[in-house]
Coordinates of C-alpha atoms and ligand atoms in Angstrom, one line a residue:
M65 CA -56.6 -73.8 74.7
Q66 CA -56.3 -70.1 74.6
M67 CA -55.5 -67.7 71.8
L68 CA -54.7 -64.0 71.5
K69 CA -54.9 -61.8 68.5
K70 CA -51.5 -60.3 68.9
G71 CA -48.4 -62.2 68.2
Y72 CA -49.4 -63.1 64.7
F73 CA -47.3 -62.9 61.5
G74 CA -50.1 -63.0 58.9
D75 CA -52.0 -66.2 59.7
F76 CA -49.2 -67.7 61.7
G77 CA -48.1 -67.5 65.3
G78 CA -50.4 -67.0 68.3
R79 CA -50.5 -68.7 71.7
F80 CA -52.0 -72.1 71.7
V81 CA -51.2 -73.3 75.2
P82 CA -52.8 -74.9 78.2
E83 CA -54.4 -72.4 80.7
L84 CA -51.6 -73.0 83.2
L85 CA -49.0 -71.5 80.9
M86 CA -50.9 -68.3 80.4
P87 CA -49.7 -66.4 83.5
P88 CA -45.9 -66.8 82.9
L89 CA -46.3 -65.9 79.2
I90 CA -48.3 -62.8 80.1
E91 CA -45.8 -61.8 82.8
L92 CA -43.0 -62.2 80.2
E93 CA -44.8 -60.1 77.7
E94 CA -45.3 -57.3 80.2
A95 CA -41.7 -57.5 81.3
M96 CA -40.5 -57.3 77.7
D97 CA -42.5 -54.1 77.1
R98 CA -41.5 -52.5 80.4
I99 CA -37.8 -53.6 80.8
M100 CA -36.3 -54.0 77.4
P101 CA -36.8 -50.4 76.1
S102 CA -35.4 -48.9 79.3
P103 CA -32.0 -47.1 79.0
I104 CA -30.5 -49.2 81.9
F105 CA -31.3 -52.5 80.2
K106 CA -30.1 -51.4 76.8
E107 CA -26.9 -50.0 78.2
E108 CA -26.2 -53.2 80.2
L109 CA -27.0 -55.5 77.3
G110 CA -24.9 -53.3 74.9
R111 CA -21.9 -53.6 77.2
I112 CA -22.3 -57.4 77.5
M113 CA -22.6 -57.8 73.7
A114 CA -19.5 -55.7 73.2
D115 CA -17.2 -57.0 75.9
F116 CA -18.4 -60.5 76.6
V117 CA -19.9 -61.7 73.4
G118 CA -17.4 -59.8 71.2
R119 CA -19.8 -57.8 69.0
P120 CA -19.9 -56.4 66.4
T121 CA -18.8 -59.6 64.6
P122 CA -17.0 -58.9 61.4
L123 CA -18.5 -58.7 57.9
Y124 CA -15.9 -60.5 55.8
H125 CA -15.5 -60.3 52.0
C126 CA -14.4 -63.7 50.7
Q127 CA -11.7 -63.2 48.1
G128 CA -11.4 -66.9 47.0
L129 CA -15.1 -67.7 46.9
S130 CA -16.0 -64.4 45.1
E131 CA -13.4 -65.1 42.4
M132 CA -14.6 -68.7 42.1
L133 CA -18.3 -67.7 41.7
G134 CA -18.1 -64.4 39.9
R135 CA -20.4 -62.9 42.6
N136 CA -19.3 -61.0 45.7
I137 CA -19.6 -63.3 48.7
W138 CA -19.7 -61.7 52.2
L139 CA -19.8 -63.7 55.5
K140 CA -21.4 -62.3 58.7
R141 CA -19.1 -63.9 61.2
E142 CA -21.4 -65.2 64.0
D143 CA -18.9 -68.0 64.3
L144 CA -16.6 -65.5 66.0
A145 CA -19.2 -64.7 68.8
H146 CA -18.4 -66.1 72.2
T147 CA -19.2 -69.9 72.4
G148 CA -18.9 -70.0 68.6
A149 CA -22.4 -69.3 67.3
H150 CA -25.3 -66.8 67.3
K151 CA -27.3 -68.5 70.1
V152 CA -25.5 -66.5 72.8
N153 CA -27.1 -63.2 71.5
N154 CA -30.4 -64.7 72.6
T155 CA -29.4 -66.4 75.8
M156 CA -27.5 -63.3 77.1
G157 CA -30.5 -61.1 76.4
Q158 CA -33.0 -63.5 78.0
A159 CA -30.8 -64.1 81.0
L160 CA -30.4 -60.3 81.6
L161 CA -34.2 -59.9 81.2
A162 CA -34.8 -62.7 83.8
K163 CA -32.4 -61.0 86.2
H164 CA -34.3 -57.7 85.8
M165 CA -37.6 -59.6 86.4
G166 CA -36.1 -60.8 89.7
K167 CA -36.0 -64.4 88.6
P168 CA -32.8 -66.2 89.9
R169 CA -33.3 -69.4 87.9
L170 CA -33.1 -70.3 84.2
I171 CA -34.4 -73.4 82.6
A172 CA -33.8 -74.5 79.1
E173 CA -34.2 -77.6 76.9
T174 CA -31.7 -78.7 74.4
G175 CA -31.4 -81.4 71.7
A176 CA -27.8 -81.2 70.3
G177 CA -26.7 -79.2 73.3
Q178 CA -25.7 -75.9 71.7
H179 CA -28.6 -74.0 73.2
G180 CA -27.9 -75.6 76.6
V181 CA -24.3 -74.5 76.5
A182 CA -25.3 -70.9 75.5
T183 CA -27.9 -70.8 78.3
A184 CA -25.4 -72.2 80.9
T185 CA -22.9 -69.6 79.7
A186 CA -25.3 -66.7 80.2
A187 CA -26.4 -68.1 83.6
A188 CA -22.8 -68.4 84.8
M189 CA -21.9 -64.9 83.6
L190 CA -24.9 -63.3 85.4
G191 CA -24.9 -65.4 88.5
L192 CA -28.1 -67.3 87.8
E193 CA -29.0 -70.9 88.6
C194 CA -29.4 -73.1 85.5
V195 CA -31.2 -76.4 84.8
V196 CA -31.1 -77.9 81.3
Y197 CA -33.5 -80.6 80.3
M198 CA -32.2 -83.1 77.7
G199 CA -33.5 -86.4 76.4
S200 CA -31.4 -89.2 77.8
I201 CA -30.5 -90.4 74.3
D202 CA -29.2 -86.9 73.5
V203 CA -27.3 -86.8 76.8
K204 CA -25.3 -89.9 75.5
R205 CA -25.0 -88.6 71.9
Q206 CA -23.8 -85.1 73.0
S207 CA -21.4 -85.9 75.8
H208 CA -19.1 -83.0 75.0
N209 CA -21.8 -80.4 75.3
V210 CA -23.1 -82.1 78.5
R211 CA -19.6 -81.7 80.0
R212 CA -19.5 -78.1 78.9
M213 CA -22.8 -77.3 80.6
K214 CA -21.6 -79.0 83.8
L215 CA -18.3 -77.1 83.8
L216 CA -20.3 -73.9 83.5
G217 CA -22.3 -74.8 86.6
A218 CA -25.5 -76.0 85.1
E219 CA -27.5 -79.0 86.2
V220 CA -28.3 -81.3 83.3
R221 CA -31.5 -83.3 83.9
P222 CA -31.8 -86.4 81.5
V223 CA -35.4 -87.0 80.5
E224 CA -36.3 -90.7 80.3
A225 CA -39.9 -90.2 79.0
G226 CA -41.2 -91.0 75.4
T227 CA -38.5 -91.0 72.7
K228 CA -36.0 -89.6 75.2
T229 CA -35.1 -86.7 72.8
L230 CA -35.9 -83.0 72.3
K231 CA -39.7 -83.3 72.2
D232 CA -39.7 -84.9 75.7
A233 CA -37.2 -82.5 77.0
I234 CA -39.5 -79.6 75.9
N235 CA -42.4 -81.2 77.9
A236 CA -40.3 -81.6 81.0
A237 CA -39.1 -78.0 80.8
L238 CA -42.7 -76.7 80.4
R239 CA -43.8 -78.7 83.5
D240 CA -41.0 -77.2 85.5
W241 CA -42.0 -73.7 84.3
I242 CA -45.6 -74.2 85.3
A243 CA -44.5 -75.4 88.8
E244 CA -41.7 -72.9 89.4
Q245 CA -42.8 -69.8 87.5
R246 CA -42.3 -67.4 90.4
T247 CA -38.6 -68.0 90.5
T248 CA -37.9 -69.2 87.0
H249 CA -37.5 -67.9 83.4
Y250 CA -37.8 -70.4 80.6
C251 CA -35.0 -69.5 78.1
L252 CA -36.3 -70.6 74.7
G253 CA -33.7 -71.2 72.0
S254 CA -35.2 -70.1 68.8
V255 CA -38.0 -67.9 67.2
T256 CA -40.5 -70.7 67.9
G257 CA -43.2 -71.4 70.5
A258 CA -46.0 -69.3 71.8
H259 CA -46.2 -65.5 71.8
P260 CA -44.1 -63.6 73.0
F261 CA -41.1 -65.9 72.4
P262 CA -40.9 -65.5 68.6
L263 CA -40.8 -61.7 69.1
L264 CA -38.5 -61.8 72.0
V265 CA -35.9 -64.0 70.3
R266 CA -36.2 -62.0 67.1
D267 CA -35.5 -58.7 68.8
L268 CA -32.4 -60.2 70.5
Q269 CA -31.1 -61.7 67.3
A270 CA -31.9 -58.7 65.1
V271 CA -28.5 -57.3 66.1
I272 CA -27.0 -59.6 63.3
G273 CA -28.8 -57.8 60.5
R274 CA -28.5 -54.4 62.0
E275 CA -24.7 -54.7 62.2
A276 CA -24.5 -56.4 58.8
K277 CA -26.4 -53.5 57.1
R278 CA -24.3 -50.8 58.8
Q279 CA -21.1 -52.7 57.9
F280 CA -22.0 -53.3 54.3
M281 CA -23.2 -49.7 53.7
E282 CA -20.0 -48.3 55.3
K283 CA -17.8 -50.5 53.0
M284 CA -19.9 -50.0 49.9
G285 CA -20.7 -46.3 50.0
G286 CA -24.3 -46.6 51.2
K287 CA -25.5 -49.4 48.9
L288 CA -27.6 -52.3 50.0
P289 CA -26.7 -56.0 49.3
Y290 CA -28.5 -58.0 46.6
M291 CA -29.3 -60.9 48.8
I292 CA -29.1 -62.2 52.4
V293 CA -28.9 -66.0 52.9
A294 CA -29.2 -67.9 56.1
C295 CA -29.9 -71.5 57.2
V296 CA -33.2 -72.2 58.9
G297 CA -33.7 -74.7 61.8
G298 CA -36.1 -73.0 64.2
G299 CA -35.2 -69.9 62.3
S300 CA -33.5 -67.5 64.8
N301 CA -30.3 -66.8 63.0
A302 CA -32.2 -66.3 59.7
I303 CA -34.8 -63.9 61.3
G304 CA -31.9 -62.1 63.0
A305 CA -30.2 -61.6 59.7
F306 CA -33.4 -60.8 57.7
H307 CA -35.2 -58.5 60.1
E308 CA -33.4 -55.2 59.4
F309 CA -33.8 -55.8 55.6
V310 CA -37.4 -56.8 55.5
P311 CA -38.6 -53.2 54.7
H312 CA -36.0 -53.0 51.9
K313 CA -38.0 -54.9 49.3
E314 CA -35.2 -54.8 46.8
V315 CA -33.1 -57.1 49.0
R316 CA -33.8 -60.8 48.4
L317 CA -34.1 -62.8 51.6
V318 CA -33.3 -66.5 51.2
G319 CA -33.8 -69.2 53.9
V320 CA -32.2 -72.6 53.5
E321 CA -33.6 -75.7 55.1
A322 CA -32.1 -79.2 55.5
A323 CA -33.4 -81.8 53.0
G324 CA -31.6 -84.6 55.0
T325 CA -30.2 -87.4 52.7
G326 CA -32.5 -86.0 50.0
E327 CA -33.8 -89.5 49.2
L328 CA -37.5 -90.0 48.5
G329 CA -39.4 -91.2 51.6
C330 CA -36.5 -90.4 54.1
Y331 CA -36.8 -88.0 57.0
H332 CA -35.6 -84.4 56.5
S333 CA -36.1 -81.0 58.1
A334 CA -37.6 -79.0 55.2
T335 CA -40.5 -77.6 57.1
L336 CA -41.3 -74.6 54.9
T337 CA -40.6 -76.2 51.6
K338 CA -42.4 -79.5 52.4
G339 CA -44.5 -79.1 55.5
E340 CA -48.1 -78.2 56.2
H341 CA -50.1 -75.9 58.5
G342 CA -50.4 -77.1 62.1
V343 CA -49.8 -76.2 65.7
L344 CA -46.5 -77.1 67.3
H345 CA -45.2 -76.1 70.7
G346 CA -47.8 -73.3 71.1
A347 CA -47.8 -71.6 67.7
L348 CA -49.6 -72.1 64.5
T349 CA -46.9 -72.6 61.9
K350 CA -45.8 -75.1 59.3
L351 CA -44.6 -78.5 60.4
L352 CA -43.8 -82.0 59.2
Q353 CA -46.7 -84.3 59.9
D354 CA -48.1 -87.5 58.4
K355 CA -51.6 -87.8 56.9
H356 CA -53.1 -88.4 60.3
G357 CA -51.6 -85.1 61.6
Q358 CA -49.0 -86.8 63.7
V359 CA -45.7 -84.9 63.9
E360 CA -43.0 -86.7 62.0
P361 CA -39.4 -87.2 63.1
S362 CA -36.9 -84.9 61.3
H363 CA -33.4 -85.6 60.2
S364 CA -30.3 -83.6 59.1
V365 CA -26.6 -84.2 59.3
A366 CA -26.6 -80.8 61.0
A367 CA -28.0 -81.4 64.5
G368 CA -29.1 -77.7 64.9
L369 CA -31.4 -78.0 61.9
D370 CA -33.1 -81.2 63.0
Y371 CA -36.5 -79.9 64.1
P372 CA -39.9 -80.7 62.7
G373 CA -41.3 -77.1 63.1
V374 CA -40.2 -73.6 62.2
G375 CA -40.7 -70.1 63.7
P376 CA -44.1 -68.7 62.7
E377 CA -42.7 -65.5 61.3
H378 CA -40.9 -67.5 58.6
A379 CA -44.2 -69.1 57.6
G380 CA -45.6 -65.6 57.5
L381 CA -42.8 -64.1 55.4
Q382 CA -43.1 -67.1 53.0
A383 CA -46.9 -66.7 52.6
A384 CA -46.4 -62.9 52.0
G385 CA -43.8 -63.6 49.3
R386 CA -41.2 -61.5 51.1
A387 CA -38.7 -64.3 51.8
E388 CA -37.9 -67.4 49.7
Y389 CA -37.1 -70.8 51.1
Y390 CA -35.2 -73.6 49.5
C391 CA -33.6 -76.8 50.7
V392 CA -30.2 -78.4 50.5
N393 CA -29.3 -82.0 51.2
D394 CA -26.6 -83.5 53.5
T395 CA -24.2 -84.1 50.6
Q396 CA -24.4 -80.5 49.3
A397 CA -23.8 -79.2 52.8
L398 CA -20.8 -81.4 53.4
N399 CA -19.3 -80.3 50.0
A400 CA -19.8 -76.6 50.9
F401 CA -18.3 -77.3 54.3
Q402 CA -15.1 -78.5 52.6
V403 CA -15.0 -75.7 50.1
L404 CA -15.1 -73.0 52.8
C405 CA -12.4 -74.8 54.8
R406 CA -10.0 -74.9 51.9
T407 CA -10.9 -71.6 50.0
E408 CA -11.2 -69.3 53.0
G409 CA -9.5 -70.9 56.0
I410 CA -12.8 -71.0 57.9
I411 CA -14.3 -74.3 59.4
P412 CA -18.1 -73.6 59.3
A413 CA -20.8 -75.3 61.4
L414 CA -22.7 -77.9 59.3
E415 CA -25.9 -75.8 59.8
S416 CA -24.3 -72.7 58.2
S417 CA -22.8 -74.9 55.5
H418 CA -26.4 -75.4 54.2
A419 CA -26.7 -71.6 53.5
L420 CA -23.3 -71.7 51.8
A421 CA -24.3 -74.7 49.8
W422 CA -27.3 -73.0 48.4
V423 CA -25.2 -70.1 47.1
L424 CA -22.5 -72.4 45.7
D425 CA -25.1 -74.6 43.8
N426 CA -27.4 -71.7 42.7
A427 CA -24.9 -69.0 41.9
E428 CA -26.3 -68.9 38.3
S429 CA -29.5 -67.5 39.7
I430 CA -27.7 -64.5 41.1
P431 CA -26.6 -61.8 38.6
R432 CA -22.9 -61.6 38.0
G433 CA -21.0 -59.2 40.3
E434 CA -23.9 -58.8 42.8
H435 CA -23.3 -58.9 46.5
V436 CA -24.5 -61.7 48.7
I437 CA -24.3 -61.8 52.5
I438 CA -24.3 -65.3 54.0
N439 CA -24.9 -65.5 57.7
L440 CA -22.2 -67.8 59.0
S441 CA -24.2 -68.8 62.1
G442 CA -21.5 -70.9 63.8
R443 CA -18.1 -72.5 63.7
G444 CA -17.6 -76.2 62.9
D445 CA -15.4 -77.4 65.7
K446 CA -18.5 -79.1 67.3
D447 CA -19.1 -81.1 64.2
L448 CA -15.7 -82.8 63.9
D449 CA -16.9 -86.2 65.1
I450 CA -19.7 -86.3 62.5
I451 CA -17.2 -85.1 59.8
E452 CA -14.9 -88.0 60.7
E453 CA -17.8 -90.4 60.5
V454 CA -19.1 -89.3 57.1
L455 CA -16.0 -88.0 55.3
G456 CA -13.3 -90.0 57.1
I457 CA -11.2 -86.8 57.7
Ligands
LIG231 C1 -28.8 -74.0 66.6 C2 -28.1 -73.6 65.4 C3 -28.7 -73.2 64.2 C4 -30.2 -73.4 64.0 O1 -31.0 -72.6 64.8 P1 -31.8 -71.3 64.2 O2 -32.8 -71.0 65.3 O3 -32.5 -71.8 63.0 O4 -30.8 -70.3 64.0 C5 -28.0 -72.8 63.1 N1 -26.7 -72.7 63.2 C6 -26.0 -73.0 64.3 C7 -24.5 -72.8 64.3 C8 -26.7 -73.4 65.4 O5 -25.9 -73.7 66.5

């Protein structure tokens, strides 16, 4: 075990990893400092974001929802980014960094498959080799995304160990990184894990809040919004939406976790609202664990929120009282999903529907006429099988 002082958000974060992982983490940290601020890198990433990803994504004022709630509801449309979600902001940035580091190979692990698809997309676009580790149960459950990854030229390696899900895929990817670190970059999918990943992923996702602030101020004559709301799985779309607003103390930052079925004693993913301090995947953060300190399984109808940990910066923002975190159950999210479809003509991801649900169900706590920006992290096409199963539509 090793630990550094930097990479902390209050008491949370750090680098709790086996000795063998220290060299690639230190190399990555040095590369971030050296390459990412350079004009060449910034110009290249800016061009990719504009012409390939389709940024800036719009900031959309919802007529129907705003009338319904008596509050002004704005959506930051990450669902319109290439591949249909915010994840590509991160994978394109990391893939470009890997290329500048002289690493021709990307590895990633994926549960629901969305991060695997975003990594495979970035690798294809930049001409990098790509291997995605995925628990063999997830390979069966997420056959559409497995096919997408293969079409994009990635190799999907099913992991047969342990529970055959995300946790085991992470272990397999870490072993690969230790063995192949000279040629390989590990493309992590959220603001989780050991330093410097929470910083790296935040810096790449911060484009969401930077754009939203500029767009809102342009439309509203220099004013700031009352509140920013985003769903929290690992926490990358939420940190991306929050980061630019953190210094503006008058803007409320609200993160929404998944309470699962909401029934007592059932599994959920409400790490910040119900979890406790502990170390998961290399960082000190909050996580779901039983009384013996064993990590508990998580659950949510939204596959992207189904993770027992959370990025350490969220735990830090919560402890500092700068951001508020609440949870919303499957039924509330499914209701919000249908409301957005019918009121605004937008089919949202089930993950994003959690953020929406919190606003729909807590509008009374927001002063009338105020302006709320909801980060619509992704589109819902990927969720249609689950929707059919639970709603019969
Ligand atoms: C993966 C995913 C999430 C959850 O990940 P974060 O790191 O918490 O952002 C949220 N929304 C969508 C659409 C996703 O694909």
